[in-house]
mmCIF file of C-alpha atoms and ligand atoms in Angstrom:
data_model
loop_
_atom_site.group_PDB
_atom_site.id
_atom_site.type_symbol
_atom_site.label_atom_id
_atom_site.label_comp_id
_atom_site.label_asym_id
_atom_site.label_seq_id
_atom_site.Cartn_x
_atom_site.Cartn_y
_atom_site.Cartn_z
ATOM 1 C CA MET H 1 106.798 -209.225 -67.835
ATOM 2 C CA ALA H 2 106.599 -211.126 -70.844
ATOM 3 C CA LYS H 3 103.754 -213.342 -70.842
ATOM 4 C CA THR H 4 104.349 -217.661 -70.996
ATOM 5 C CA ASP H 5 103.780 -219.300 -73.845
ATOM 6 C CA ILE H 6 100.223 -221.493 -73.032
ATOM 7 C CA LYS H 7 101.118 -225.056 -74.667
ATOM 8 C CA ASN H 8 104.041 -225.158 -72.985
ATOM 9 C CA LEU H 9 101.709 -227.078 -70.066
ATOM 10 C CA PRO H 10 100.558 -229.944 -69.947
ATOM 11 C CA ILE H 11 96.785 -229.906 -68.269
ATOM 12 C CA LYS H 12 98.014 -230.634 -64.813
ATOM 13 C CA GLU H 13 100.413 -227.890 -64.786
ATOM 14 C CA LEU H 14 97.557 -225.156 -66.422
ATOM 15 C CA GLU H 15 95.863 -226.133 -63.218
ATOM 16 C CA SER H 16 97.964 -224.858 -61.035
ATOM 17 C CA ALA H 17 98.843 -221.744 -62.777
ATOM 18 C CA LEU H 18 94.761 -221.166 -63.116
ATOM 19 C CA LYS H 19 94.198 -222.569 -59.457
ATOM 20 C CA ARG H 20 97.538 -219.333 -58.911
ATOM 21 C CA LEU H 21 95.167 -216.773 -60.073
ATOM 22 C CA GLY H 22 92.007 -217.796 -58.312
ATOM 23 C CA MET H 23 90.289 -219.412 -61.330
ATOM 24 C CA PRO H 24 88.991 -223.362 -61.221
ATOM 25 C CA ALA H 25 90.493 -226.245 -62.316
ATOM 26 C CA TYR H 26 88.116 -226.689 -64.568
ATOM 27 C CA ASN H 27 89.044 -224.075 -66.805
ATOM 28 C CA ALA H 28 91.746 -226.727 -67.724
ATOM 29 C CA ARG H 29 89.697 -228.816 -69.775
ATOM 30 C CA GLN H 30 88.563 -226.195 -71.258
ATOM 31 C CA ILE H 31 91.286 -224.498 -72.345
ATOM 32 C CA PHE H 32 92.188 -227.516 -74.003
ATOM 33 C CA ILE H 33 89.748 -228.252 -75.686
ATOM 34 C CA TRP H 34 89.671 -224.818 -77.495
ATOM 35 C CA LEU H 35 93.924 -224.106 -77.917
ATOM 36 C CA TYR H 36 94.282 -228.498 -79.464
ATOM 37 C CA LYS H 37 91.140 -229.632 -81.261
ATOM 38 C CA ASN H 38 89.472 -226.127 -81.906
ATOM 39 C CA ARG H 39 92.819 -224.567 -82.230
ATOM 40 C CA VAL H 40 91.904 -221.358 -81.818
ATOM 41 C CA SER H 41 94.208 -218.078 -81.426
ATOM 42 C CA ASP H 42 92.364 -215.819 -78.404
ATOM 43 C CA PHE H 43 91.649 -216.174 -75.727
ATOM 44 C CA GLU H 44 88.917 -214.378 -76.947
ATOM 45 C CA GLN H 45 86.683 -216.830 -78.739
ATOM 46 C CA MET H 46 86.581 -219.418 -75.742
ATOM 47 C CA THR H 47 83.719 -218.082 -75.169
ATOM 48 C CA ASN H 48 82.888 -220.854 -71.819
ATOM 49 C CA ILE H 49 85.683 -219.161 -69.829
ATOM 50 C CA SER H 50 84.445 -215.625 -68.063
ATOM 51 C CA ARG H 51 84.544 -212.701 -69.263
ATOM 52 C CA PRO H 52 87.174 -210.996 -66.257
ATOM 53 C CA SER H 53 89.268 -214.417 -67.119
ATOM 54 C CA ARG H 54 89.192 -214.329 -70.657
ATOM 55 C CA ARG H 55 91.501 -211.310 -69.778
ATOM 56 C CA LEU H 56 93.116 -212.538 -66.595
ATOM 57 C CA LEU H 57 93.799 -214.951 -69.588
ATOM 58 C CA ALA H 58 94.843 -213.088 -71.680
ATOM 59 C CA GLU H 59 97.353 -210.824 -69.316
ATOM 60 C CA GLN H 60 99.113 -214.284 -68.112
ATOM 61 C CA PHE H 61 99.213 -215.835 -71.034
ATOM 62 C CA GLU H 62 99.784 -215.515 -74.643
ATOM 63 C CA ILE H 63 98.974 -218.618 -78.144
ATOM 64 C CA PRO H 64 102.112 -218.181 -80.728
ATOM 65 C CA ALA H 65 101.598 -221.390 -83.047
ATOM 66 C CA LEU H 66 104.276 -221.732 -85.853
ATOM 67 C CA LYS H 67 104.856 -220.850 -89.059
ATOM 68 C CA ILE H 68 106.048 -222.826 -91.340
ATOM 69 C CA ARG H 69 108.335 -221.114 -93.415
ATOM 70 C CA GLU H 70 109.058 -222.847 -96.676
ATOM 71 C CA LYS H 71 107.303 -226.503 -97.318
ATOM 72 C CA LYS H 72 108.815 -229.364 -99.869
ATOM 73 C CA VAL H 73 106.447 -232.189 -101.895
ATOM 74 C CA GLY H 74 108.595 -235.195 -103.070
ATOM 75 C CA ARG H 75 107.512 -237.467 -105.394
ATOM 76 C CA ASP H 76 106.145 -239.585 -103.118
ATOM 77 C CA HIS H 77 104.621 -237.081 -101.515
ATOM 78 C CA THR H 78 106.327 -237.101 -98.547
ATOM 79 C CA ALA H 79 106.514 -233.292 -97.473
ATOM 80 C CA LYS H 80 109.181 -231.542 -95.777
ATOM 81 C CA TYR H 81 107.418 -228.517 -93.728
ATOM 82 C CA GLN H 82 110.567 -226.157 -92.317
ATOM 83 C CA PHE H 83 109.628 -223.652 -89.432
ATOM 84 C CA GLY H 84 111.241 -220.337 -88.228
ATOM 85 C CA LEU H 85 110.948 -219.757 -84.861
ATOM 86 C CA GLN H 86 111.420 -216.903 -83.163
ATOM 87 C CA ASP H 87 115.194 -216.870 -82.221
ATOM 88 C CA GLY H 88 115.626 -217.562 -85.778
ATOM 89 C CA SER H 89 116.674 -221.626 -85.421
ATOM 90 C CA ALA H 90 114.649 -224.009 -88.135
ATOM 91 C CA ILE H 91 113.367 -227.169 -87.839
ATOM 92 C CA GLU H 92 111.940 -230.108 -90.046
ATOM 93 C CA SER H 93 108.886 -232.453 -89.850
ATOM 94 C CA VAL H 94 108.910 -234.806 -91.972
ATOM 95 C CA LEU H 95 105.033 -235.783 -93.328
ATOM 96 C CA ILE H 96 104.906 -239.315 -94.924
ATOM 97 C CA PRO H 97 102.271 -240.893 -97.093
ATOM 98 C CA MET H 98 102.198 -245.072 -95.937
ATOM 99 C CA THR H 99 99.876 -247.312 -97.314
ATOM 100 C CA ARG H 100 96.552 -246.447 -95.411
ATOM 101 C CA TRP H 101 97.904 -243.806 -92.949
ATOM 102 C CA HIS H 102 100.100 -241.233 -92.524
ATOM 103 C CA THR H 103 103.856 -240.720 -90.103
ATOM 104 C CA LEU H 104 104.253 -237.275 -88.964
ATOM 105 C CA CYS H 105 108.815 -237.255 -87.882
ATOM 106 C CA VAL H 106 108.828 -234.403 -85.720
ATOM 107 C CA SER H 107 111.836 -232.936 -84.161
ATOM 108 C CA THR H 108 112.630 -232.459 -80.631
ATOM 109 C CA GLN H 109 115.567 -230.381 -81.049
ATOM 110 C CA ALA H 110 117.621 -227.117 -83.126
ATOM 111 C CA GLY H 111 120.477 -229.131 -84.824
ATOM 112 C CA CYS H 112 122.225 -232.254 -81.690
ATOM 113 C CA ALA H 113 124.852 -231.823 -78.980
ATOM 114 C CA LEU H 114 125.169 -236.334 -79.987
ATOM 115 C CA GLY H 115 127.518 -235.991 -82.837
ATOM 116 C CA CYS H 116 127.034 -238.682 -84.808
ATOM 117 C CA LYS H 117 129.535 -239.253 -87.888
ATOM 118 C CA PHE H 118 126.586 -240.165 -90.344
ATOM 119 C CA CYS H 119 123.591 -237.497 -89.403
ATOM 120 C CA LEU H 120 123.452 -233.931 -91.023
ATOM 121 C CA THR H 121 121.747 -232.766 -87.662
ATOM 122 C CA GLY H 122 124.523 -233.971 -85.728
ATOM 123 C CA ILE H 123 127.706 -233.083 -88.230
ATOM 124 C CA LYS H 124 125.687 -229.202 -88.106
ATOM 125 C CA GLY H 125 125.620 -229.291 -83.983
ATOM 126 C CA PHE H 126 123.352 -227.994 -81.881
ATOM 127 C CA LYS H 127 121.526 -224.961 -81.175
ATOM 128 C CA ARG H 128 118.673 -225.638 -78.812
ATOM 129 C CA ASN H 129 116.112 -227.610 -76.958
ATOM 130 C CA LEU H 130 112.079 -226.770 -77.961
ATOM 131 C CA SER H 131 109.881 -226.179 -75.708
ATOM 132 C CA VAL H 132 107.025 -227.952 -75.709
ATOM 133 C CA SER H 133 104.832 -226.098 -78.091
ATOM 134 C CA GLU H 134 107.276 -225.963 -80.050
ATOM 135 C CA ILE H 135 107.554 -229.698 -80.273
ATOM 136 C CA THR H 136 103.617 -230.596 -80.183
ATOM 137 C CA GLY H 137 103.811 -226.983 -82.494
ATOM 138 C CA GLN H 138 104.881 -228.932 -85.865
ATOM 139 C CA LEU H 139 101.801 -231.175 -85.467
ATOM 140 C CA ALA H 140 99.588 -228.511 -85.414
ATOM 141 C CA ALA H 141 100.756 -226.581 -88.200
ATOM 142 C CA VAL H 142 100.790 -230.252 -90.298
ATOM 143 C CA MET H 143 97.527 -230.946 -89.482
ATOM 144 C CA ALA H 144 96.314 -227.576 -90.295
ATOM 145 C CA GLU H 145 98.443 -227.747 -93.919
ATOM 146 C CA ASN H 146 96.243 -230.686 -94.477
ATOM 147 C CA PRO H 147 93.146 -231.092 -93.215
ATOM 148 C CA GLY H 148 91.623 -234.587 -93.991
ATOM 149 C CA THR H 149 94.097 -235.961 -93.668
ATOM 150 C CA PRO H 150 94.659 -239.210 -91.701
ATOM 151 C CA LEU H 151 97.547 -237.905 -89.276
ATOM 152 C CA SER H 152 98.000 -240.883 -87.140
ATOM 153 C CA HIS H 153 101.129 -242.321 -86.680
ATOM 154 C CA ILE H 154 104.017 -239.158 -84.840
ATOM 155 C CA VAL H 155 108.069 -240.438 -84.433
ATOM 156 C CA PHE H 156 110.049 -238.382 -81.727
ATOM 157 C CA MET H 157 112.635 -238.661 -85.021
ATOM 158 C CA GLY H 158 113.027 -235.894 -86.538
ATOM 159 C CA MET H 159 115.894 -233.135 -85.980
ATOM 160 C CA GLY H 160 117.760 -233.326 -82.156
ATOM 161 C CA GLU H 161 117.508 -237.042 -79.683
ATOM 162 C CA PRO H 162 114.617 -236.907 -77.787
ATOM 163 C CA PHE H 163 115.690 -237.589 -74.075
ATOM 164 C CA ALA H 164 118.749 -234.958 -74.237
ATOM 165 C CA ASN H 165 115.355 -232.900 -74.378
ATOM 166 C CA TYR H 166 113.565 -235.136 -72.549
ATOM 167 C CA ASP H 167 111.325 -233.123 -69.702
ATOM 168 C CA ASN H 168 109.590 -231.347 -73.093
ATOM 169 C CA THR H 169 109.070 -235.372 -74.847
ATOM 170 C CA LEU H 170 107.247 -236.443 -71.818
ATOM 171 C CA LYS H 171 105.280 -233.465 -71.997
ATOM 172 C CA ALA H 172 105.017 -233.138 -75.333
ATOM 173 C CA ILE H 173 103.769 -236.885 -75.244
ATOM 174 C CA ASP H 174 101.292 -235.614 -72.845
ATOM 175 C CA ILE H 175 99.003 -232.768 -74.514
ATOM 176 C CA MET H 176 98.981 -235.345 -77.809
ATOM 177 C CA THR H 177 97.794 -238.665 -75.131
ATOM 178 C CA SER H 178 95.636 -235.770 -73.366
ATOM 179 C CA GLU H 179 91.710 -236.695 -74.030
ATOM 180 C CA TYR H 180 91.472 -232.936 -73.767
ATOM 181 C CA GLY H 181 94.726 -232.358 -76.246
ATOM 182 C CA TYR H 182 94.637 -235.020 -79.659
ATOM 183 C CA GLN H 183 94.001 -237.585 -77.755
ATOM 184 C CA TYR H 184 96.196 -240.078 -79.084
ATOM 185 C CA SER H 185 96.986 -243.822 -78.120
ATOM 186 C CA HIS H 186 100.720 -244.223 -76.834
ATOM 187 C CA ARG H 187 100.176 -246.901 -79.397
ATOM 188 C CA ARG H 188 100.172 -244.160 -81.857
ATOM 189 C CA ILE H 189 103.726 -242.121 -80.401
ATOM 190 C CA THR H 190 107.100 -243.726 -80.937
ATOM 191 C CA VAL H 191 111.116 -242.123 -79.499
ATOM 192 C CA SER H 192 113.784 -242.569 -80.621
ATOM 193 C CA THR H 193 117.063 -242.669 -79.475
ATOM 194 C CA ALA H 194 120.730 -242.915 -79.582
ATOM 195 C CA GLY H 195 120.271 -244.833 -76.090
ATOM 196 C CA LEU H 196 121.118 -242.434 -73.466
ATOM 197 C CA VAL H 197 120.293 -245.270 -70.854
ATOM 198 C CA PRO H 198 119.238 -243.167 -67.736
ATOM 199 C CA GLN H 199 116.583 -241.216 -69.488
ATOM 200 C CA ILE H 200 115.684 -244.866 -71.293
ATOM 201 C CA LYS H 201 114.871 -245.689 -68.041
ATOM 202 C CA ARG H 202 112.948 -243.201 -66.434
ATOM 203 C CA PHE H 203 111.113 -243.734 -69.801
ATOM 204 C CA ILE H 204 110.591 -247.337 -69.155
ATOM 205 C CA GLN H 205 109.027 -246.022 -66.051
ATOM 206 C CA GLU H 206 107.445 -242.807 -66.731
ATOM 207 C CA SER H 207 105.410 -242.915 -70.271
ATOM 208 C CA LYS H 208 103.408 -245.577 -72.239
ATOM 209 C CA ALA H 209 104.945 -244.903 -75.398
ATOM 210 C CA ASN H 210 107.101 -247.035 -78.129
ATOM 211 C CA LEU H 211 110.521 -246.549 -77.364
ATOM 212 C CA ALA H 212 112.915 -247.664 -80.230
ATOM 213 C CA VAL H 213 116.866 -247.198 -80.419
ATOM 214 C CA SER H 214 119.288 -246.381 -82.815
ATOM 215 C CA LEU H 215 121.854 -249.052 -82.665
ATOM 216 C CA ASN H 216 123.816 -249.287 -86.111
ATOM 217 C CA ALA H 217 125.948 -251.356 -84.548
ATOM 218 C CA LEU H 218 127.257 -254.445 -82.743
ATOM 219 C CA TYR H 219 129.966 -254.457 -81.163
ATOM 220 C CA ASP H 220 131.296 -250.751 -78.981
ATOM 221 C CA ASP H 221 134.850 -250.097 -81.511
ATOM 222 C CA THR H 222 132.527 -249.402 -84.779
ATOM 223 C CA ARG H 223 129.365 -247.565 -82.355
ATOM 224 C CA THR H 224 131.566 -245.464 -80.659
ATOM 225 C CA ALA H 225 133.252 -243.802 -83.755
ATOM 226 C CA LEU H 226 130.072 -243.237 -85.599
ATOM 227 C CA MET H 227 127.813 -242.282 -82.215
ATOM 228 C CA PRO H 228 130.267 -240.779 -80.058
ATOM 229 C CA ILE H 229 127.931 -241.130 -77.207
ATOM 230 C CA ASN H 230 128.242 -244.803 -76.856
ATOM 231 C CA ALA H 231 132.210 -243.962 -75.713
ATOM 232 C CA THR H 232 129.866 -242.834 -71.729
ATOM 233 C CA TYR H 233 127.562 -245.805 -72.521
ATOM 234 C CA PRO H 234 128.417 -248.110 -73.969
ATOM 235 C CA LEU H 235 126.340 -251.800 -75.140
ATOM 236 C CA LYS H 236 126.341 -253.835 -72.657
ATOM 237 C CA GLN H 237 124.650 -250.822 -70.231
ATOM 238 C CA LEU H 238 122.871 -250.696 -73.783
ATOM 239 C CA THR H 239 121.409 -254.288 -73.377
ATOM 240 C CA ALA H 240 121.062 -253.939 -69.583
ATOM 241 C CA ALA H 241 118.988 -251.606 -69.612
ATOM 242 C CA LEU H 242 116.405 -252.261 -72.656
ATOM 243 C CA LYS H 243 116.234 -255.508 -71.048
ATOM 244 C CA ASP H 244 114.968 -253.967 -68.402
ATOM 245 C CA TYR H 245 111.989 -252.359 -70.685
ATOM 246 C CA HIS H 246 111.413 -255.822 -71.565
ATOM 247 C CA THR H 247 110.779 -258.109 -68.432
ATOM 248 C CA LYS H 248 108.867 -255.162 -67.357
ATOM 249 C CA ARG H 249 106.599 -253.597 -69.646
ATOM 250 C CA ARG H 250 107.106 -256.740 -71.880
ATOM 251 C CA GLY H 251 106.127 -254.179 -75.356
ATOM 252 C CA TRP H 252 108.486 -254.888 -78.016
ATOM 253 C CA ILE H 253 111.902 -251.924 -78.688
ATOM 254 C CA THR H 254 112.776 -251.263 -82.517
ATOM 255 C CA PHE H 255 116.257 -251.112 -82.234
ATOM 256 C CA GLU H 256 116.993 -249.179 -85.782
ATOM 257 C CA TYR H 257 119.781 -250.439 -87.593
ATOM 258 C CA VAL H 258 121.288 -248.156 -90.646
ATOM 259 C CA MET H 259 123.775 -249.835 -92.485
ATOM 260 C CA ILE H 260 126.519 -247.962 -94.308
ATOM 261 C CA ARG H 261 128.967 -249.689 -96.964
ATOM 262 C CA ASP H 262 132.082 -250.706 -96.039
ATOM 263 C CA MET H 263 131.095 -249.714 -91.937
ATOM 264 C CA ASN H 264 128.148 -252.229 -90.421
ATOM 265 C CA ASP H 265 126.065 -253.727 -93.351
ATOM 266 C CA GLY H 266 127.991 -256.844 -93.820
ATOM 267 C CA ILE H 267 126.986 -260.327 -92.232
ATOM 268 C CA ALA H 268 129.129 -260.974 -89.568
ATOM 269 C CA HIS H 269 127.189 -258.507 -88.435
ATOM 270 C CA ALA H 270 123.745 -259.627 -88.886
ATOM 271 C CA ILE H 271 124.827 -262.974 -87.294
ATOM 272 C CA GLN H 272 126.362 -260.847 -84.041
ATOM 273 C CA LEU H 273 122.814 -258.677 -84.397
ATOM 274 C CA ALA H 274 121.447 -262.271 -84.472
ATOM 275 C CA LYS H 275 122.875 -263.139 -80.870
ATOM 276 C CA LEU H 276 121.852 -260.385 -79.936
ATOM 277 C CA LEU H 277 118.074 -260.591 -80.545
ATOM 278 C CA LYS H 278 118.054 -264.046 -78.446
ATOM 279 C CA GLU H 279 117.449 -262.174 -75.516
ATOM 280 C CA PHE H 280 115.418 -259.839 -76.425
ATOM 281 C CA PRO H 281 112.154 -260.042 -78.758
ATOM 282 C CA PHE H 282 113.238 -257.135 -80.439
ATOM 283 C CA LYS H 283 111.840 -255.838 -84.154
ATOM 284 C CA VAL H 284 114.757 -254.540 -86.804
ATOM 285 C CA ASN H 285 114.257 -252.119 -89.201
ATOM 286 C CA LEU H 286 116.953 -251.811 -91.324
ATOM 287 C CA ILE H 287 118.228 -247.856 -93.318
ATOM 288 C CA PRO H 288 119.893 -248.035 -95.766
ATOM 289 C CA PHE H 289 121.786 -244.895 -95.238
ATOM 290 C CA ASN H 290 121.042 -242.582 -97.232
ATOM 291 C CA GLU H 291 123.378 -239.706 -98.521
ATOM 292 C CA HIS H 292 124.494 -235.880 -98.483
ATOM 293 C CA TRP H 293 126.684 -233.388 -98.335
ATOM 294 C CA GLY H 294 128.012 -233.708 -94.881
ATOM 295 C CA THR H 295 130.381 -236.614 -95.154
ATOM 296 C CA GLY H 296 131.365 -238.813 -97.364
ATOM 297 C CA TYR H 297 129.358 -242.438 -95.737
ATOM 298 C CA LYS H 298 127.710 -244.165 -98.423
ATOM 299 C CA ARG H 299 124.507 -246.624 -98.501
ATOM 300 C CA PRO H 300 125.815 -250.672 -99.153
ATOM 301 C CA ASP H 301 124.486 -252.039 -102.494
ATOM 302 C CA GLU H 302 121.009 -254.039 -102.874
ATOM 303 C CA GLU H 303 121.918 -257.510 -101.732
ATOM 304 C CA HIS H 304 124.407 -256.685 -98.983
ATOM 305 C CA VAL H 305 120.776 -255.141 -97.166
ATOM 306 C CA ARG H 306 118.941 -258.034 -98.521
ATOM 307 C CA ALA H 307 121.715 -260.509 -97.816
ATOM 308 C CA PHE H 308 121.355 -258.640 -94.170
ATOM 309 C CA GLN H 309 117.832 -258.551 -94.306
ATOM 310 C CA GLU H 310 117.031 -262.746 -94.935
ATOM 311 C CA TYR H 311 119.744 -263.853 -92.583
ATOM 312 C CA LEU H 312 117.470 -262.132 -89.564
ATOM 313 C CA VAL H 313 114.342 -263.623 -90.923
ATOM 314 C CA SER H 314 115.294 -266.694 -91.352
ATOM 315 C CA HIS H 315 116.634 -266.289 -87.571
ATOM 316 C CA THR H 316 112.720 -265.625 -86.758
ATOM 317 C CA ILE H 317 113.703 -262.176 -86.168
ATOM 318 C CA ALA H 318 110.751 -259.294 -87.422
ATOM 319 C CA CYS H 319 113.007 -257.319 -89.395
ATOM 320 C CA THR H 320 111.762 -254.453 -92.278
ATOM 321 C CA VAL H 321 114.203 -252.261 -94.720
ATOM 322 C CA ARG H 322 112.321 -248.847 -93.976
ATOM 323 C CA THR H 323 111.767 -247.880 -97.260
ATOM 324 C CA THR H 324 113.305 -244.021 -98.201
ATOM 325 C CA HIS H 325 111.013 -241.851 -98.301
ATOM 326 C CA GLY H 326 111.567 -238.062 -100.039
ATOM 327 C CA GLU H 327 115.748 -238.763 -100.373
ATOM 328 C CA GLU H 328 115.413 -236.302 -103.560
ATOM 329 C CA ILE H 329 114.079 -233.234 -100.854
ATOM 330 C CA GLU H 330 116.421 -234.365 -98.600
ATOM 331 C CA ALA H 331 113.581 -235.256 -95.971
ATOM 332 C CA ALA H 332 114.552 -238.485 -95.492
ATOM 333 C CA CYS H 333 116.556 -239.846 -92.283
ATOM 334 C CA GLY H 334 119.275 -238.218 -91.118
ATOM 335 C CA GLN H 335 119.299 -235.666 -93.607
ATOM 336 C CA LEU H 336 117.238 -233.014 -92.073
ATOM 337 C CA GLY H 337 119.057 -229.400 -91.799
ATOM 338 C CA GLY H 338 120.145 -229.826 -95.208
ATOM 339 C CA ILE H 339 117.770 -227.119 -96.365
ATOM 340 C CA LYS H 340 121.363 -224.453 -95.493
ATOM 341 C CA ILE H 341 120.323 -221.378 -94.101
ATOM 342 C CA PRO H 342 121.703 -217.430 -95.891
ATOM 343 C CA GLY H 343 124.591 -217.453 -94.217
ATOM 344 C CA GLU H 344 125.378 -220.601 -92.270
ATOM 345 C CA GLU H 345 128.293 -222.772 -93.930
ATOM 346 C CA GLU H 346 128.859 -226.225 -94.695
ATOM 347 C CA LYS H 347 130.740 -227.509 -92.268
HETATM 348 N N1 SAH B 401 118.023 -238.725 -81.827
HETATM 349 C C1 SAH B 401 117.800 -240.171 -82.490
HETATM 350 C C2 SAH B 401 116.159 -239.067 -82.918
HETATM 351 C C3 SAH B 401 116.323 -239.017 -84.539
HETATM 352 S S1 SAH B 401 115.607 -240.781 -85.219
HETATM 353 C C4 SAH B 401 118.000 -240.969 -83.173
HETATM 354 O O1 SAH B 401 119.140 -241.021 -83.227
HETATM 355 O O2 SAH B 401 117.285 -242.080 -82.614
HETATM 356 C C5 SAH B 401 117.084 -240.532 -87.008
HETATM 357 C C6 SAH B 401 117.034 -242.067 -87.206
HETATM 358 O O3 SAH B 401 117.588 -241.681 -88.817
HETATM 359 C C7 SAH B 401 118.458 -242.776 -86.348
HETATM 360 O O4 SAH B 401 117.718 -243.681 -86.045
HETATM 361 C C8 SAH B 401 119.581 -242.234 -86.488
HETATM 362 O O5 SAH B 401 120.366 -243.655 -86.577
HETATM 363 C C9 SAH B 401 119.534 -242.618 -88.602
HETATM 364 N N2 SAH B 401 119.940 -241.884 -89.781
HETATM 365 C C10 SAH B 401 120.255 -240.377 -89.083
HETATM 366 N N3 SAH B 401 121.514 -240.693 -89.885
HETATM 367 C C11 SAH B 401 120.931 -241.230 -91.596
HETATM 368 C C12 SAH B 401 121.145 -241.258 -92.391
HETATM 369 N N4 SAH B 401 121.994 -240.694 -93.091
HETATM 370 N N5 SAH B 401 121.275 -242.435 -93.384
HETATM 371 C C13 SAH B 401 119.875 -242.917 -92.830
HETATM 372 N N6 SAH B 401 119.903 -243.258 -91.263
HETATM 373 C C14 SAH B 401 120.101 -242.003 -90.988
HETATM 374 FE FE1 SF4 B 402 121.511 -236.572 -82.952
HETATM 375 FE FE2 SF4 B 402 120.134 -239.032 -83.626
HETATM 376 FE FE3 SF4 B 402 121.662 -237.653 -85.398
HETATM 377 FE FE4 SF4 B 402 122.459 -239.192 -83.351
HETATM 378 S S1 SF4 B 402 121.372 -239.944 -84.930
HETATM 379 S S2 SF4 B 402 122.982 -237.165 -84.328
HETATM 380 S S3 SF4 B 402 121.593 -239.050 -81.725
HETATM 381 S S4 SF4 B 402 119.747 -236.873 -84.203
#
């Protein structure tokens, strides 16, 4: 019988599994501390668990770890890590140094099925969902590579659509925030979605982590042309779900807005965005398009980006322009999946 990857289980599920094996539930807390705080890779090292229990655990479970296949470091010290998974898929995480902290950008899927026209991950298509262990394993591996680095923020903005892998994303956040796990505050974790409305509604009820929404356009025709998912959940439905977030959570959502030359970078779009934001006190993060080999879209001129930002700021909207990190190593937003795997064809 195949063994279960123990890192796929949030603490409640581990407690139930242990009970079924006749072990006390409190062992789950001890095991969590061994796995996530002491980072052991063998049940034999869990010395406060009885010997027979350790043997039983080793019969039932395994403790695999993600292996870094390639690391590239950019001029600004942004580091892109590529992991090779057991089935041959590859995923990437990006470690972004900020002034006072570091942010880790993690993947939730190998590829993405939503097929946004500007995104290299989407252009390359979908392989599969990541397991919980593969999501938290990115954090574990990057932490181990960078001891002493204040890796204080986690963003689910790597490859894939977190809400298309909803359960595993929430379980991974559970382990990241567990006091026996990585002990992150929910406020330091942000999940970004292209706008899967049913999951946004669930997330509002079920998670305390921050939400970012890739808005990218204010008109349905433009948005559907860029993001096919908009045909299923058009802007009206999306914004209605987000209003709910605001009333229930009183929190801030970040709208991400990828600016593409001659698509959505004109001032008319800024005016429309400001109108929408009258109803929501949301933040806007402008991301000038990062060019890549998968599409002919172009980055807008800097003046356009500045004019867009100034219009929003003059209408009292909190708006930042995301500085591009790691573009030369293809680690910037939307460039993940850029490393060509041998035998794989460019689409
Ligand atoms: N699937 C989720 C999480 C991935 S986040 C989502 O789409 O929100 C990836 C972010 O990078 C999204 O905000 C997306 O709009 C943006 N992005 C994708 N391709 C890009 C590119 N080529 N240049 C700049 N931003 C891009
Ligand atoms: Fe998927 Fe997000 Fe890329 Fe769209 S932008 S294809 S949802 S990863």
